[in-house]
Short mmCIF file of C-alpha atoms in Angstrom, two decimals:
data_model
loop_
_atom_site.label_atom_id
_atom_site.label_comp_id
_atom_site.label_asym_id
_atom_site.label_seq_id
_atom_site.Cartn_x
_atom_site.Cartn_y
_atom_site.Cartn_z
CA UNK A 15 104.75 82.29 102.88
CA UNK A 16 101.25 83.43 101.23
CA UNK A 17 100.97 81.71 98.09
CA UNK A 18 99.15 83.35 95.18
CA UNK A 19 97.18 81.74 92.70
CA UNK A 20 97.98 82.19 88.84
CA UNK A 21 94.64 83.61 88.05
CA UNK A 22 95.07 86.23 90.52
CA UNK A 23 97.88 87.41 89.04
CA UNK A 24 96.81 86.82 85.59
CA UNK A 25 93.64 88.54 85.93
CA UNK A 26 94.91 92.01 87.13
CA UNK A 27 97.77 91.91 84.06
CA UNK A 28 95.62 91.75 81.58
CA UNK A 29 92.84 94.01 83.11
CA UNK A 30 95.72 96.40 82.86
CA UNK A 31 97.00 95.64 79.52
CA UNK A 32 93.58 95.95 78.21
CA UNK A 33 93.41 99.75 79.75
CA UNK A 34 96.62 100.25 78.57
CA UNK A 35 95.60 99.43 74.77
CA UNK A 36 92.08 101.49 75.25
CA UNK A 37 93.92 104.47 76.95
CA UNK A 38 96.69 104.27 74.09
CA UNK A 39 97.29 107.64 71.80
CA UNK A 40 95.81 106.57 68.30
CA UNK A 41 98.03 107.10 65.26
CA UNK A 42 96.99 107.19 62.19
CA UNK A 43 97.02 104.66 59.48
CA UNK A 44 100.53 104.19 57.64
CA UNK A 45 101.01 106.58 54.70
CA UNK A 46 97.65 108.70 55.02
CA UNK A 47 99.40 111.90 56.43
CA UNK A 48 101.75 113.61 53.49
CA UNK A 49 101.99 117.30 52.75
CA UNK A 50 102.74 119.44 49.49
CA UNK A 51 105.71 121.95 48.50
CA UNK A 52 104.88 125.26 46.51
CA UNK A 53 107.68 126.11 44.66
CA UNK A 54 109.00 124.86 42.24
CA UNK A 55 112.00 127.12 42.01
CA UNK A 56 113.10 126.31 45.56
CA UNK A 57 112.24 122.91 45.67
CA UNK A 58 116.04 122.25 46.62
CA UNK A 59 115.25 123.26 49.79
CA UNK A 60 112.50 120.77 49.93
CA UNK A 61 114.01 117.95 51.71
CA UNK A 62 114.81 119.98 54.36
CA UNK A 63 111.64 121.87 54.89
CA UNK A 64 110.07 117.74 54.99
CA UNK A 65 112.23 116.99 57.98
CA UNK A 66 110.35 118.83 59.71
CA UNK A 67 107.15 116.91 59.28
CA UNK A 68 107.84 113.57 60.64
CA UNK A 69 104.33 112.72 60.89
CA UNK A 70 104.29 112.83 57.16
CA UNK A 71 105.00 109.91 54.65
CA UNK A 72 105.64 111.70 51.52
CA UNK A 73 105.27 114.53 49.84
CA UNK A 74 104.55 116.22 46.55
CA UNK A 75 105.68 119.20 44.20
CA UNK A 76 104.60 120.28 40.98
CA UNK A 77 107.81 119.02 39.15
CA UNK A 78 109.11 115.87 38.10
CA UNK A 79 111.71 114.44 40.96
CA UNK A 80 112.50 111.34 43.01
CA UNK A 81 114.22 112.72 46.29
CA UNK A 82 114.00 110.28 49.76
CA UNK A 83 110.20 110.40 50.08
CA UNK A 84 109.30 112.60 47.25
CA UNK A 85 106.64 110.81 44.81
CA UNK A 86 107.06 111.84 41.22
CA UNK A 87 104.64 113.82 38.85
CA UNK A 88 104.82 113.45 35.46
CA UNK A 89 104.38 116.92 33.71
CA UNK A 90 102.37 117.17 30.48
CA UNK A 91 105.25 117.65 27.77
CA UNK A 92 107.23 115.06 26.12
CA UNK A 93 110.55 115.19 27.87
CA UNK A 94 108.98 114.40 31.49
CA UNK A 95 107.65 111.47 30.33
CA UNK A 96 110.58 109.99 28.53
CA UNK A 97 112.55 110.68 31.84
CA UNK A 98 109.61 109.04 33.85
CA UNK A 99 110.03 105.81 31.80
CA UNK A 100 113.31 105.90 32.12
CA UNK A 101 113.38 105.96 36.30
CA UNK A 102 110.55 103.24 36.37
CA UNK A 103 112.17 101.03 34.57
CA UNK A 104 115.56 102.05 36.32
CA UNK A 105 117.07 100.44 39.54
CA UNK A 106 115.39 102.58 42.08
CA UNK A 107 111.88 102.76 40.25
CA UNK A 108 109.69 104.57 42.38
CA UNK A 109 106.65 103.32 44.46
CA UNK A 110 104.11 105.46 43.24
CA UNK A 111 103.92 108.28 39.84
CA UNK A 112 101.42 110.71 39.66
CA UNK A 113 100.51 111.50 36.37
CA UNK A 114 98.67 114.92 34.97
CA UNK A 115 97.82 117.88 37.53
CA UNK A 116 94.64 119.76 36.97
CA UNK A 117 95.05 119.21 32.78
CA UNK A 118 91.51 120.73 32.45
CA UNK A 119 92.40 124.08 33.43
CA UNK A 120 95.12 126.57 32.51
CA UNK A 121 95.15 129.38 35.50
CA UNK A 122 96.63 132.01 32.70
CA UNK A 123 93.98 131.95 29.89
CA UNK A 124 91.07 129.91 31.66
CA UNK A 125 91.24 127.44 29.01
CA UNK A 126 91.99 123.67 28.52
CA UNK A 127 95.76 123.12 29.32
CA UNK A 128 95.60 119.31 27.66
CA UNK A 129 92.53 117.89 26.13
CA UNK A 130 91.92 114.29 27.14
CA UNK A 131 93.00 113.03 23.89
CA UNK A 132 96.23 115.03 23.51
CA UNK A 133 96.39 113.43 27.24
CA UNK A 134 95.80 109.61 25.73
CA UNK A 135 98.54 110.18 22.87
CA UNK A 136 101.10 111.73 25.71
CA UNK A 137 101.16 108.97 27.89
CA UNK A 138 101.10 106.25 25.60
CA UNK A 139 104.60 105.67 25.56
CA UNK A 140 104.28 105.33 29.54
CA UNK A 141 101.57 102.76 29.23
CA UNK A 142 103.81 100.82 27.19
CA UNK A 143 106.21 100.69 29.56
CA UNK A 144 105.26 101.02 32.68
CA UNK A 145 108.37 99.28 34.53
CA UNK A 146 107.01 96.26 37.19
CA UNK A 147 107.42 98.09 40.46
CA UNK A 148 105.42 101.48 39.98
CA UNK A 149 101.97 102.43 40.86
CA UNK A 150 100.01 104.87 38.66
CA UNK A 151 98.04 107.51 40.18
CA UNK A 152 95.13 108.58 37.66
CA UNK A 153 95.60 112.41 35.87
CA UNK A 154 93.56 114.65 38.96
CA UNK A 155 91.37 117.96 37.38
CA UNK A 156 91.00 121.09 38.53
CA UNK A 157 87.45 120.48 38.36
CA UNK A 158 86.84 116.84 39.89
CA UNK A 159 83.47 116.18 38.38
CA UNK A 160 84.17 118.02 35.20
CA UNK A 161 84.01 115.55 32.02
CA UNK A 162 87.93 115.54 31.40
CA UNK A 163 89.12 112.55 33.15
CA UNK A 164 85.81 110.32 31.46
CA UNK A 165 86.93 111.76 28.08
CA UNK A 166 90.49 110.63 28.84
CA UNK A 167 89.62 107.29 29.87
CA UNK A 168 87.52 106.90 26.66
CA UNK A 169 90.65 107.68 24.75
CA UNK A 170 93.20 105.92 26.33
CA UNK A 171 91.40 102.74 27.13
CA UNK A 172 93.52 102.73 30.27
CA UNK A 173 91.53 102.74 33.02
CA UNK A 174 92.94 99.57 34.57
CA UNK A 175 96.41 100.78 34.11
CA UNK A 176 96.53 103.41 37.39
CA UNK A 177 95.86 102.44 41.33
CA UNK A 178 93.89 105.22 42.62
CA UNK A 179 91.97 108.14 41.72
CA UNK A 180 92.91 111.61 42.47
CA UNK A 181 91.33 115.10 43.66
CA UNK A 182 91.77 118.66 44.91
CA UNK A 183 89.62 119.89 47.06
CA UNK A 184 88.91 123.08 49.02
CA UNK A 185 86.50 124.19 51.12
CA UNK A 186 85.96 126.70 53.72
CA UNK A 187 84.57 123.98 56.13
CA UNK A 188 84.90 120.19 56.60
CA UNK A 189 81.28 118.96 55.62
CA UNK A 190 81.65 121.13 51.74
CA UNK A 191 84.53 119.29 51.49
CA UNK A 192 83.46 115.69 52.38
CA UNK A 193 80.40 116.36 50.41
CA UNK A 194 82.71 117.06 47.71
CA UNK A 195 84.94 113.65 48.12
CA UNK A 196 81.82 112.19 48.59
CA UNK A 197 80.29 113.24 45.66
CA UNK A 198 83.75 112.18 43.77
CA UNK A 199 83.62 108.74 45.31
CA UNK A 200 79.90 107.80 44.29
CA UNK A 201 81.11 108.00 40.61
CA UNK A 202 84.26 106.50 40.81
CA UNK A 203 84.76 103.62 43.52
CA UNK A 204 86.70 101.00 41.47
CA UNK A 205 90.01 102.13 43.57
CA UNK A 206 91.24 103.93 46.52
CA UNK A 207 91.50 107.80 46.15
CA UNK A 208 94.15 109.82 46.92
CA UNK A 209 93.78 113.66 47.86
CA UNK A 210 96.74 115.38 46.81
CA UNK A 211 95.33 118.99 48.01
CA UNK A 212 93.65 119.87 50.29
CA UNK A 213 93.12 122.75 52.48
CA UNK A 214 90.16 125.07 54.36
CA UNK A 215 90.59 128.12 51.21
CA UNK A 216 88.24 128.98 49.14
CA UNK A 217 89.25 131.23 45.66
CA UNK A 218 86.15 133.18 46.14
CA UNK A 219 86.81 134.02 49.46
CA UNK A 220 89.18 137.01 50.76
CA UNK A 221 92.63 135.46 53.36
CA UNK A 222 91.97 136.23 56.85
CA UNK A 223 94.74 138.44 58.08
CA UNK A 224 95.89 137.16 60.17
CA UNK A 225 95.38 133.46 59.15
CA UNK A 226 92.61 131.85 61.59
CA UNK A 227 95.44 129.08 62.71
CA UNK A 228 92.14 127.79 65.31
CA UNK A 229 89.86 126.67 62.30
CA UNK A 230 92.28 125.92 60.28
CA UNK A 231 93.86 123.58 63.05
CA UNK A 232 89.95 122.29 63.92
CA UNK A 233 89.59 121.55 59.89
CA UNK A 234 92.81 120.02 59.62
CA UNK A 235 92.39 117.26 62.27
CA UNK A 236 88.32 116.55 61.17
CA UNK A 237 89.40 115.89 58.15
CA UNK A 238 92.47 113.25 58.73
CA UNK A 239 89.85 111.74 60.82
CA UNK A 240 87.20 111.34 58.54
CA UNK A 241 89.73 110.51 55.99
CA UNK A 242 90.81 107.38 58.06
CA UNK A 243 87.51 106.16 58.73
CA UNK A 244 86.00 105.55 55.53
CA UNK A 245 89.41 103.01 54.20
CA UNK A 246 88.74 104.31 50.57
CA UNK A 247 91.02 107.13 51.07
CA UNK A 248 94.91 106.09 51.45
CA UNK A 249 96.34 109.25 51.14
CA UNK A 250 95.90 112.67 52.06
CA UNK A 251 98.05 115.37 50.98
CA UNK A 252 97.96 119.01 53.10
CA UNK A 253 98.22 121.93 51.25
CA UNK A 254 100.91 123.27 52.06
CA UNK A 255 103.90 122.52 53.44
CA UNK A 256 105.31 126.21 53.10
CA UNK A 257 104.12 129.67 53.10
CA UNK A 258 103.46 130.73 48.95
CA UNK A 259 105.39 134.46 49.13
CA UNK A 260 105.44 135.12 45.56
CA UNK A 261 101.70 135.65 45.04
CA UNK A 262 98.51 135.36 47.24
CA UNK A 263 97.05 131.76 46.78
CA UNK A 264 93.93 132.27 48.80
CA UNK A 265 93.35 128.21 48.37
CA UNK A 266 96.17 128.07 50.57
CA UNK A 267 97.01 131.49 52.47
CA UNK A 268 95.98 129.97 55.68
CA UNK A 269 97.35 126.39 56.04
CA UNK A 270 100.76 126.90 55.81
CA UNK A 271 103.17 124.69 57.83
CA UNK A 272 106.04 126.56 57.78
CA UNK A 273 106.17 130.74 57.12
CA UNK A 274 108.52 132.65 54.22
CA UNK A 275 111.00 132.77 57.03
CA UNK A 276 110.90 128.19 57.54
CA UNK A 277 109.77 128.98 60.85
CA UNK A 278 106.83 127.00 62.30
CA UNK A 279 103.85 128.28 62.30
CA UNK A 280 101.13 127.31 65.20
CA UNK A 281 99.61 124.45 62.69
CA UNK A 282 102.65 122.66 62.59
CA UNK A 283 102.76 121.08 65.91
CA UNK A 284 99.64 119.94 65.37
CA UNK A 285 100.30 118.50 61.95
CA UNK A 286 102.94 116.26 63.85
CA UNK A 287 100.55 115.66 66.20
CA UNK A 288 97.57 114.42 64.61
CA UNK A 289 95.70 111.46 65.24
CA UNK A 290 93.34 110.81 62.99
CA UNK A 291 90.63 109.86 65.91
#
């Protein structure tokens, strides 16, 4: 019988378990992938569309609601937030609330939708009950660098009070857009940022017909990547989850995940496939 020493064995386990690890798919980190839901008038169907974006954490519509993975956002009229304290301080309080989306800009008249103060006297009530469970995510404006969310600040005297900052951004190519977060994240780097929209459109520019699914796709996975790799951003939000039939949305006319018809499009499997490497 030929007898074999422990380090001989040893040796060529581990050489393979350390290939194994270095050859391994990389994932990306926990919670940065989520998408958003146009609607809101079919956001029953919602839930459904969501399932089919496994890679995905959460996600996001433009109405107050707390279905399985759905994260809250509190609207800018009274009501909302009286139901939003109610639900925090409830006993299934949500992990995260986002409060005000893009406040500084009303897309009917071009004007102010909700001055900061207006803002500060709104949520009030909120601050003064904020439940013990929920995290705040700060009011996110149309314009990122505008001087709303400063103003606001100044008024409430609640800067402390949320967990992250918040942005939109799009871009017709990856390095506007990190140049953009970038720019963001020199002013305000206190707390981790969330991107609740993002996507390769650009208002000023026409949609490609057909959508270019091969940029799109290529801007899609550079920017989960960068995303990961600077640890300041937790959470990334892809604009959008389904196809916007009502109107032309040329932010978002060619990332859709699923069409008007919930069939996939050819960015979904990547979508569930990303990497973040």
């Amino acid at each position: 019988m030929r007898f074999t020493s422990r380090m001989s064995l040893v040796l060529p386990m581990a050489i393979h378990a350390m290939s194994t690890i270095e050859g391994a798919t990389a994932a990306c980190s926990d919670g940065l992938v989520n998408v958003v839901f146009n609607g809101p008038k079919n956001s029953s169907q919602f839930p459904e569309k969501f399932s089919k974006m496994p890679v995905a954490s959460n996600w996001l519509t433009f109405k107050f609601g707390t279905a399985p993975k759905q994260i809250p956002m509190l609207l800018d009229n009274k009501e909302t937030v009286k139901k939003a304290i109610d639900v925090i301080n409830g006993p299934n309080p949500p992990e995260y609330l986002l409060t005000f989306n893009e406040p500084d800009h009303d897309y009917t008249t071009g004007k102010v939708r909700l001055t900061p103060h207006n803002a500060s006297v709104l949520i009030k009530p909120l601050l003064e009950s904020p439940g013990k469970h929920t995290k705040f995510i700060a009011p996110v404006p149309a314009k990122q660098m505008s001087s709303w969310l400063d103003e606001f600040f100044d008024e409430c005297q609640c800067k402390d009070f949320f967990a992250a900052y918040n942005v939109h951004i799009y871009r017709g190519n990856v390095e506007d857009a990190k140049d953009e977060i970038k720019t963001f994240h020199d002013k305000f780097n206190d707390k981790p940022l969330w991107i609740t929209e993002i996507g390769p459109g650009n208002k000023t520019l026409p949609c490609p017909n057909p959508p270019s699914w091969d940029k799109t796709t290529k801007f899609m996975k550079e920017i989960y990547a960068w995303g990961q790799s600077t640890e300041w951003i937790h959470k990334i939000f892809w604009n959008t989850g389904n196809q916007i039939t009502s109107h032309v949305d040329n932010n978002v006319c060619n990332s859709y995940l699923l069409d008007g018809n919930n069939d996939p499009t050819p960015l979904l499997d990547p979508f569930n496939h990303l990497t973040c490497s």
